[in-house]
mmCIF file of C-alpha atoms in Angstrom:
data_model
loop_
_atom_site.group_PDB
_atom_site.id
_atom_site.type_symbol
_atom_site.label_atom_id
_atom_site.label_comp_id
_atom_site.label_asym_id
_atom_site.label_seq_id
_atom_site.Cartn_x
_atom_site.Cartn_y
_atom_site.Cartn_z
ATOM 1 C CA MET T 1 -0.092 0.478 0.392
ATOM 2 C CA ALA T 2 2.951 2.505 0.841
ATOM 3 C CA THR T 3 4.730 1.704 -2.205
ATOM 4 C CA TYR T 4 1.296 2.919 -4.333
ATOM 5 C CA LEU T 5 0.844 5.382 -2.220
ATOM 6 C CA LEU T 6 4.385 6.474 -2.634
ATOM 7 C CA ARG T 7 4.081 6.453 -6.538
ATOM 8 C CA LEU T 8 1.250 8.072 -6.834
ATOM 9 C CA LEU T 9 2.497 11.387 -4.840
ATOM 10 C CA ARG T 10 5.619 11.242 -7.453
ATOM 11 C CA ALA T 11 3.276 10.785 -10.630
ATOM 12 C CA LEU T 12 1.656 14.230 -8.533
ATOM 13 C CA GLY T 13 5.036 16.052 -8.633
ATOM 14 C CA TRP T 14 6.124 15.046 -5.038
ATOM 15 C CA ARG T 15 9.382 14.987 -4.506
ATOM 16 C CA GLU T 16 12.085 14.590 -1.009
ATOM 17 C CA ASP T 17 13.136 17.724 -0.452
ATOM 18 C CA ALA T 18 17.456 18.375 0.740
ATOM 19 C CA THR T 19 17.533 21.477 2.461
ATOM 20 C CA SER T 20 17.429 21.963 6.393
ATOM 21 C CA HIS T 21 15.074 23.117 8.600
ATOM 22 C CA ALA T 22 16.524 26.268 9.158
ATOM 23 C CA GLU T 23 16.678 27.286 5.618
ATOM 24 C CA LYS T 24 12.856 26.913 5.396
ATOM 25 C CA LEU T 25 12.869 28.953 8.190
ATOM 26 C CA ILE T 26 14.993 31.446 6.976
ATOM 27 C CA SER T 27 12.577 31.284 4.002
ATOM 28 C CA ALA T 28 9.840 32.122 5.557
ATOM 29 C CA LEU T 29 11.166 34.867 7.626
ATOM 30 C CA GLY T 30 13.068 36.464 4.593
ATOM 31 C CA ALA T 31 8.718 36.713 2.613
ATOM 32 C CA PHE T 32 7.700 38.121 6.101
ATOM 33 C CA CYS T 33 9.289 40.968 6.045
ATOM 34 C CA ALA T 34 9.186 41.529 2.667
ATOM 35 C CA LEU T 35 5.638 41.557 2.549
ATOM 36 C CA GLY T 36 5.953 43.241 5.717
ATOM 37 C CA ALA T 37 7.515 46.237 3.738
ATOM 38 C CA VAL T 38 5.737 46.310 0.762
ATOM 39 C CA TRP T 39 2.449 46.209 3.150
ATOM 40 C CA VAL T 40 3.406 49.443 5.011
ATOM 41 C CA VAL T 41 4.891 51.155 1.529
ATOM 42 C CA THR T 42 1.689 50.122 -0.051
ATOM 43 C CA HIS T 43 -0.183 51.371 2.242
ATOM 44 C CA TRP T 44 1.537 54.701 2.614
ATOM 45 C CA VAL T 45 0.678 55.847 -0.521
ATOM 46 C CA MET T 46 -2.069 53.938 -2.089
ATOM 47 C CA PRO T 47 -6.306 53.250 -0.856
ATOM 48 C CA ALA T 48 -6.721 50.664 1.507
ATOM 49 C CA GLU T 49 -8.220 48.212 -1.153
ATOM 50 C CA ALA T 50 -5.733 48.977 -4.002
ATOM 51 C CA ALA T 51 -3.292 47.743 -1.756
ATOM 52 C CA LEU T 52 -4.947 44.332 -0.803
ATOM 53 C CA TRP T 53 -5.313 43.892 -4.752
ATOM 54 C CA VAL T 54 -1.312 44.473 -5.155
ATOM 55 C CA VAL T 55 0.129 42.771 -2.036
ATOM 56 C CA ALA T 56 -1.648 39.300 -3.447
ATOM 57 C CA SER T 57 0.626 39.498 -6.712
ATOM 58 C CA THR T 58 3.111 40.585 -4.821
ATOM 59 C CA GLY T 59 3.312 37.224 -2.924
ATOM 60 C CA ALA T 60 3.635 35.232 -4.908
ATOM 61 C CA SER T 61 6.719 36.877 -6.395
ATOM 62 C CA ALA T 62 7.642 36.930 -2.612
ATOM 63 C CA VAL T 63 8.158 33.222 -2.799
ATOM 64 C CA LEU T 64 10.416 33.395 -5.329
ATOM 65 C CA LEU T 65 13.040 35.326 -3.832
ATOM 66 C CA PHE T 66 12.795 34.063 -1.156
ATOM 67 C CA ALA T 67 12.282 29.878 -1.117
ATOM 68 C CA VAL T 68 14.583 29.617 -4.239
ATOM 69 C CA PRO T 69 16.184 32.890 -4.250
ATOM 70 C CA HIS T 70 18.717 31.346 -6.998
ATOM 71 C CA GLY T 71 16.539 30.340 -9.644
ATOM 72 C CA PRO T 72 16.247 31.741 -13.009
ATOM 73 C CA LEU T 73 12.350 32.741 -12.267
ATOM 74 C CA SER T 74 14.087 34.769 -9.240
ATOM 75 C CA GLN T 75 16.230 37.413 -10.623
ATOM 76 C CA PRO T 76 15.967 40.794 -10.711
ATOM 77 C CA TRP T 77 15.653 40.753 -14.926
ATOM 78 C CA ALA T 78 13.047 38.612 -13.986
ATOM 79 C CA VAL T 79 10.952 40.193 -11.337
ATOM 80 C CA PHE T 80 11.371 43.186 -12.585
ATOM 81 C CA GLY T 81 10.473 42.877 -15.994
ATOM 82 C CA GLY T 82 8.433 40.297 -15.840
ATOM 83 C CA GLN T 83 5.637 42.320 -13.426
ATOM 84 C CA LEU T 84 5.769 45.465 -15.405
ATOM 85 C CA ILE T 85 5.621 43.783 -18.587
ATOM 86 C CA SER T 86 2.915 42.014 -17.485
ATOM 87 C CA ALA T 87 0.844 44.444 -16.153
ATOM 88 C CA PHE T 88 1.236 46.510 -19.520
ATOM 89 C CA VAL T 89 -0.176 44.010 -21.665
ATOM 90 C CA GLY T 90 -2.748 43.818 -18.578
ATOM 91 C CA ILE T 91 -3.105 46.999 -19.021
ATOM 92 C CA SER T 92 -3.420 47.055 -22.894
ATOM 93 C CA CYS T 93 -6.111 44.392 -23.448
ATOM 94 C CA GLN T 94 -8.161 45.918 -20.643
ATOM 95 C CA GLN T 95 -8.049 49.071 -22.811
ATOM 96 C CA LEU T 96 -8.714 47.711 -26.107
ATOM 97 C CA LEU T 97 -10.777 44.370 -25.149
ATOM 98 C CA ALA T 98 -12.760 46.161 -21.615
ATOM 99 C CA ASP T 99 -15.177 43.638 -20.153
ATOM 100 C CA HIS T 100 -14.819 41.203 -22.949
ATOM 101 C CA PRO T 101 -15.349 37.391 -21.513
ATOM 102 C CA LEU T 102 -12.068 36.361 -22.963
ATOM 103 C CA THR T 103 -10.023 39.386 -21.990
ATOM 104 C CA PRO T 104 -8.534 38.337 -18.595
ATOM 105 C CA ALA T 105 -7.596 34.828 -20.398
ATOM 106 C CA LEU T 106 -6.075 36.983 -23.109
ATOM 107 C CA ALA T 107 -4.290 39.097 -21.000
ATOM 108 C CA VAL T 108 -2.727 36.123 -18.970
ATOM 109 C CA ALA T 109 -1.343 34.530 -22.469
ATOM 110 C CA LEU T 110 -0.280 37.628 -23.741
ATOM 111 C CA ALA T 111 1.859 38.407 -20.443
ATOM 112 C CA ILE T 112 3.569 35.113 -21.507
ATOM 113 C CA LEU T 113 4.735 35.332 -24.338
ATOM 114 C CA ALA T 114 5.865 38.719 -23.794
ATOM 115 C CA MET T 115 7.574 37.286 -20.809
ATOM 116 C CA HIS T 116 9.446 34.146 -22.943
ATOM 117 C CA TYR T 117 11.009 37.223 -25.685
ATOM 118 C CA ALA T 118 12.163 39.522 -23.179
ATOM 119 C CA ARG T 119 13.545 36.202 -20.794
ATOM 120 C CA CYS T 120 11.826 37.438 -17.864
ATOM 121 C CA ILE T 121 10.056 34.795 -17.113
ATOM 122 C CA HIS T 122 8.040 35.251 -14.000
ATOM 123 C CA PRO T 123 4.833 33.109 -13.175
ATOM 124 C CA PRO T 124 3.595 36.348 -10.262
ATOM 125 C CA GLY T 125 3.686 38.556 -13.469
ATOM 126 C CA GLY T 126 0.600 36.566 -14.826
ATOM 127 C CA ALA T 127 -1.182 37.419 -11.730
ATOM 128 C CA THR T 128 -0.015 41.285 -12.204
ATOM 129 C CA ALA T 129 -2.237 41.197 -15.589
ATOM 130 C CA LEU T 130 -5.021 39.275 -14.355
ATOM 131 C CA THR T 131 -5.226 41.235 -11.712
ATOM 132 C CA TYR T 132 -5.625 44.859 -13.449
ATOM 133 C CA VAL T 133 -8.213 42.689 -15.764
ATOM 134 C CA LEU T 134 -10.237 41.543 -12.885
ATOM 135 C CA ALA T 135 -9.841 44.176 -10.213
ATOM 136 C CA GLY T 136 -12.415 46.546 -11.236
ATOM 137 C CA PRO T 137 -13.124 50.505 -12.027
ATOM 138 C CA GLY T 138 -10.990 51.606 -9.019
ATOM 139 C CA ILE T 139 -7.771 50.144 -10.426
ATOM 140 C CA HIS T 140 -9.178 50.284 -13.934
ATOM 141 C CA ALA T 141 -9.532 54.155 -13.244
ATOM 142 C CA LEU T 142 -5.189 54.425 -12.161
ATOM 143 C CA GLY T 143 -4.521 53.485 -16.043
ATOM 144 C CA TYR T 144 -1.189 52.995 -17.104
ATOM 145 C CA GLN T 145 -0.228 54.431 -14.218
ATOM 146 C CA PHE T 146 -0.808 52.030 -12.750
ATOM 147 C CA LEU T 147 2.628 50.712 -13.803
ATOM 148 C CA LEU T 148 4.330 52.648 -12.019
ATOM 149 C CA THR T 149 2.241 52.690 -8.572
ATOM 150 C CA PRO T 150 1.846 50.214 -7.200
ATOM 151 C CA VAL T 151 3.680 47.821 -9.366
ATOM 152 C CA LEU T 152 7.098 49.243 -9.817
ATOM 153 C CA LEU T 153 6.893 50.570 -6.374
ATOM 154 C CA ASN T 154 5.670 47.030 -4.433
ATOM 155 C CA VAL T 155 8.325 45.652 -7.345
ATOM 156 C CA GLY T 156 11.672 47.940 -6.104
ATOM 157 C CA VAL T 157 10.812 47.595 -2.484
ATOM 158 C CA ILE T 158 10.516 43.578 -2.761
ATOM 159 C CA LEU T 159 13.957 43.315 -4.246
ATOM 160 C CA LEU T 160 15.392 46.013 -1.849
ATOM 161 C CA VAL T 161 14.240 43.629 0.929
ATOM 162 C CA ALA T 162 15.514 40.522 -1.544
ATOM 163 C CA VAL T 163 19.098 41.837 -1.271
ATOM 164 C CA LEU T 164 19.643 43.242 1.879
ATOM 165 C CA PHE T 165 17.572 39.698 3.770
ATOM 166 C CA ASN T 166 19.804 37.564 1.605
ATOM 167 C CA SER T 167 23.157 39.072 2.259
ATOM 168 C CA LEU T 168 22.838 38.268 6.218
ATOM 169 C CA PHE T 169 23.078 34.760 4.488
ATOM 170 C CA PRO T 170 26.235 34.297 2.121
ATOM 171 C CA TRP T 171 24.922 30.287 1.000
ATOM 172 C CA ARG T 172 21.364 32.985 -0.011
ATOM 173 C CA ARG T 173 23.225 36.259 -1.026
ATOM 174 C CA TYR T 174 20.889 37.532 -4.196
ATOM 175 C CA PRO T 175 21.170 38.568 -6.741
ATOM 176 C CA ALA T 176 22.950 34.660 -8.251
ATOM 177 C CA ALA T 177 26.000 36.429 -9.159
ATOM 178 C CA LEU T 178 27.071 37.424 -5.694
ATOM 179 C CA ALA T 179 26.388 33.929 -3.720
ATOM 180 C CA ARG T 180 29.558 32.817 -2.516
ATOM 181 C CA GLN T 181 30.870 30.275 -5.000
ATOM 182 C CA PRO T 182 34.601 29.635 -3.844
ATOM 183 C CA LEU T 183 35.305 27.928 -6.949
ATOM 184 C CA ARG T 184 34.464 27.876 -10.417
ATOM 185 C CA PRO T 185 32.496 24.387 -11.146
ATOM 186 C CA THR T 186 33.368 22.491 -13.528
ATOM 187 C CA PRO T 187 32.078 19.453 -15.380
ATOM 188 C CA PRO T 188 33.460 15.918 -14.541
ATOM 189 C CA PRO T 189 36.251 14.552 -17.031
ATOM 190 C CA GLY T 190 34.835 13.231 -19.829
ATOM 191 C CA LEU T 191 31.514 16.118 -19.975
ATOM 192 C CA ALA T 192 31.753 19.596 -21.138
ATOM 193 C CA PRO T 193 29.401 22.313 -20.417
ATOM 194 C CA GLU T 194 28.569 22.169 -23.993
ATOM 195 C CA ASP T 195 27.652 18.745 -23.869
ATOM 196 C CA ILE T 196 25.327 20.249 -21.287
ATOM 197 C CA HIS T 197 23.794 23.034 -22.733
ATOM 198 C CA HIS T 198 23.033 21.053 -26.125
ATOM 199 C CA ALA T 199 21.222 18.677 -23.762
ATOM 200 C CA LEU T 200 19.280 21.406 -22.356
ATOM 201 C CA ARG T 201 18.354 22.875 -25.833
ATOM 202 C CA GLN T 202 17.495 19.593 -26.666
ATOM 203 C CA MET T 203 14.730 19.250 -24.064
ATOM 204 C CA ASP T 204 13.176 22.136 -25.577
ATOM 205 C CA SER T 205 11.673 23.916 -22.115
ATOM 206 C CA TYR T 206 12.094 26.305 -20.046
ATOM 207 C CA ILE T 207 14.468 25.039 -16.732
ATOM 208 C CA ASP T 208 14.333 26.530 -13.286
ATOM 209 C CA ILE T 209 18.160 26.175 -12.928
ATOM 210 C CA ARG T 210 20.670 28.663 -13.765
ATOM 211 C CA PHE T 211 23.712 27.014 -16.088
ATOM 212 C CA ASP T 212 26.007 27.468 -13.981
ATOM 213 C CA ASP T 213 24.294 25.737 -10.585
ATOM 214 C CA LEU T 214 23.913 22.700 -13.059
ATOM 215 C CA LEU T 215 27.508 22.584 -13.833
ATOM 216 C CA GLU T 216 28.157 22.920 -9.800
ATOM 217 C CA ILE T 217 26.062 20.705 -9.045
ATOM 218 C CA MET T 218 27.281 17.969 -11.075
ATOM 219 C CA GLN T 219 30.579 18.395 -9.726
ATOM 220 C CA LEU T 220 29.785 17.928 -6.489
ATOM 221 C CA ALA T 221 27.995 15.178 -7.652
ATOM 222 C CA HIS T 222 31.319 13.686 -8.488
ATOM 223 C CA GLN T 223 33.943 15.083 -5.842
ATOM 224 C CA HIS T 224 30.968 12.559 -3.837
ATOM 225 C CA ALA T 225 30.907 9.440 -5.641
ATOM 226 C CA ALA T 226 35.306 9.469 -6.198
ATOM 227 C CA GLN T 227 34.316 10.062 -2.678
ATOM 228 C CA GLN T 228 32.694 7.158 -1.686
ATOM 229 C CA ARG T 229 34.838 4.803 -4.378
ATOM 230 C CA PRO T 230 36.220 1.912 -2.427
ATOM 231 C CA HIS T 231 39.074 1.189 -0.957
ATOM 232 C CA ALA T 232 40.798 -1.935 -1.078
ATOM 233 C CA THR T 233 39.923 -2.600 2.778
ATOM 234 C CA ALA T 234 36.603 -2.198 1.741
ATOM 235 C CA ILE T 235 36.241 -5.265 -0.814
ATOM 236 C CA LEU T 236 33.801 -7.601 1.188
ATOM 237 C CA LEU T 237 32.759 -11.371 0.026
ATOM 238 C CA GLY T 238 29.376 -11.235 -0.775
ATOM 239 C CA ALA T 239 28.781 -7.839 -1.507
ATOM 240 C CA CYS T 240 28.532 -6.527 -5.711
ATOM 241 C CA TYR T 241 30.302 -4.215 -7.199
ATOM 242 C CA SER T 242 29.336 -1.620 -9.881
ATOM 243 C CA ASN T 243 32.269 0.637 -12.059
ATOM 244 C CA GLY T 244 29.580 3.175 -13.054
ATOM 245 C CA GLN T 245 29.898 3.369 -16.793
ATOM 246 C CA PRO T 246 27.616 4.330 -18.812
ATOM 247 C CA GLY T 247 25.664 2.788 -21.548
ATOM 248 C CA ALA T 248 27.502 -1.266 -22.731
ATOM 249 C CA GLN T 249 30.299 -0.525 -20.419
ATOM 250 C CA TRP T 250 28.351 -1.048 -17.642
ATOM 251 C CA SER T 251 28.591 -3.908 -15.076
ATOM 252 C CA ILE T 252 28.306 -5.372 -11.276
ATOM 253 C CA ARG T 253 30.691 -7.544 -10.114
ATOM 254 C CA GLN T 254 30.388 -10.044 -6.901
ATOM 255 C CA VAL T 255 33.033 -11.238 -5.178
ATOM 256 C CA THR T 256 32.793 -14.832 -4.737
ATOM 257 C CA GLY T 257 36.210 -15.863 -3.103
ATOM 258 C CA LEU T 258 38.798 -13.512 -0.464
ATOM 259 C CA PRO T 259 41.192 -16.472 -0.698
ATOM 260 C CA PRO T 260 43.777 -15.786 1.996
ATOM 261 C CA LYS T 261 46.908 -13.623 0.965
ATOM 262 C CA PRO T 262 49.618 -16.200 0.027
ATOM 263 C CA PRO T 263 53.518 -14.777 1.470
ATOM 264 C CA GLY T 264 54.890 -12.496 -0.614
ATOM 265 C CA ARG T 265 52.269 -11.561 -3.484
ATOM 266 C CA SER T 266 48.880 -9.679 -3.301
ATOM 267 C CA ALA T 267 45.918 -10.223 -1.826
ATOM 268 C CA GLN T 268 43.067 -11.675 -4.712
ATOM 269 C CA ALA T 269 40.038 -11.644 -5.414
ATOM 270 C CA VAL T 270 36.733 -13.775 -7.471
ATOM 271 C CA TYR T 271 34.368 -12.290 -8.717
ATOM 272 C CA ARG T 272 31.059 -13.498 -11.366
ATOM 273 C CA VAL T 273 29.036 -11.051 -13.599
ATOM 274 C CA ILE T 274 25.778 -10.761 -12.154
ATOM 275 C CA ALA T 275 24.758 -7.782 -14.679
ATOM 276 C CA GLY T 276 25.340 -5.628 -17.439
ATOM 277 C CA ASN T 277 28.666 -6.198 -19.695
ATOM 278 C CA ASP T 278 29.970 -9.563 -19.918
ATOM 279 C CA VAL T 279 26.668 -10.895 -17.523
ATOM 280 C CA GLY T 280 27.107 -14.352 -16.135
ATOM 281 C CA GLY T 281 30.950 -14.532 -16.356
ATOM 282 C CA PHE T 282 34.007 -14.890 -13.376
ATOM 283 C CA GLY T 283 37.309 -13.568 -13.535
ATOM 284 C CA SER T 284 39.392 -12.823 -10.930
ATOM 285 C CA CYS T 285 42.259 -10.126 -10.180
ATOM 286 C CA ARG T 286 44.104 -7.937 -7.372
ATOM 287 C CA VAL T 287 41.497 -6.941 -4.484
ATOM 288 C CA THR T 288 43.448 -3.839 -5.428
ATOM 289 C CA GLU T 289 42.547 -3.823 -9.401
ATOM 290 C CA LEU T 290 39.011 -4.531 -8.556
ATOM 291 C CA ALA T 291 39.031 -1.726 -5.998
ATOM 292 C CA ALA T 292 40.039 0.879 -8.863
ATOM 293 C CA TRP T 293 37.371 -0.821 -11.634
ATOM 294 C CA ALA T 294 35.032 -0.552 -9.123
ATOM 295 C CA GLN T 295 32.739 2.745 -8.787
ATOM 296 C CA PHE T 296 30.674 1.941 -5.291
ATOM 297 C CA ALA T 297 28.614 -0.789 -3.828
ATOM 298 C CA VAL T 298 25.466 -1.494 -4.751
ATOM 299 C CA ARG T 299 22.083 -3.782 -3.630
ATOM 300 C CA PRO T 300 19.442 -4.877 -6.169
ATOM 301 C CA SER T 301 15.931 -2.890 -5.208
ATOM 302 C CA GLU T 302 12.878 -3.214 -7.373
ATOM 303 C CA HIS T 303 13.776 -0.216 -9.325
ATOM 304 C CA GLY T 304 17.169 -1.789 -10.744
ATOM 305 C CA TRP T 305 19.905 -1.553 -8.792
ATOM 306 C CA GLN T 306 21.148 1.148 -5.489
ATOM 307 C CA ARG T 307 23.459 2.740 -4.537
ATOM 308 C CA CYS T 308 24.364 1.661 -0.523
ATOM 309 C CA SER T 309 27.204 0.671 1.673
ATOM 310 C CA PRO T 310 29.396 -2.763 0.790
ATOM 311 C CA GLU T 311 28.067 -4.363 4.526
ATOM 312 C CA GLU T 312 24.195 -3.563 2.735
ATOM 313 C CA SER T 313 25.327 -4.603 -0.140
ATOM 314 C CA ARG T 314 26.593 -8.205 1.566
ATOM 315 C CA LEU T 315 23.518 -8.445 3.879
ATOM 316 C CA ALA T 316 21.248 -7.740 0.213
ATOM 317 C CA ALA T 317 23.020 -10.553 -1.368
ATOM 318 C CA ARG T 318 23.111 -12.948 1.626
ATOM 319 C CA LEU T 319 18.678 -12.064 1.975
ATOM 320 C CA SER T 320 18.396 -12.687 -1.687
ATOM 321 C CA GLU T 321 20.043 -16.325 -1.594
#
């Protein structure tokens, strides 16, 4: 039952969250400070009714600026351009097609199109365009003044708070270009940035992650994999090891024998290939050579093979016998 529930959740878009509790609280505190500042400034220069409409749109921007401050959708140009361009589109649609039943849909659709070409996709921008169309006479009377007050005013306030608040935390500095990155991320050997760029182009879909962040993630993953490579002392009888190679080169070996080390000679390991290239084969080599070949220990799971510790791999092999 739990397995089916997990599959359903994943199909609906649920996924594991690697952020700490402290990071979640910081995001919430930042949004509180930003929306509080927006509320105060908006009520200072505008009627209460207008302020209510604007804060509803700006609240969506706060989610991006403080929950995912390094995402492409959260950067200053995305916030500034996305909000103002969408507001302009919404105002224009309402003035040209006032009270038409399709005006709200047209405003949002054209706002998305304009943000795409201006390279400033910001989801709350669609809400801003829709807000103006549906707001009623009080907002409609502002006309293109709506661009300056309240939209530009609120964008300026929330961006200022985002820069100041996130500057308190080195790993969250905003904009993303100010985030502390001690080393220029480089991709793993054999994989160049041009390859990653080509893969992203082939997907032909907007990916909400910066190119540099993607390279850094891959570099950190490569470093972690290198640190997890088993030492000769971690080669255990019964455990399974993968060479971690792509495509037809992938192979998994299970250690079936570790004969006593003869005097003056290197320790030997006997293995059988249980998956991938040369499956069903047998062989022997030095333990140090097997450790150099192996990238990590694995165990079987319902989705294939899963990385684990050598001890877990040996235990899983015993249980499956």
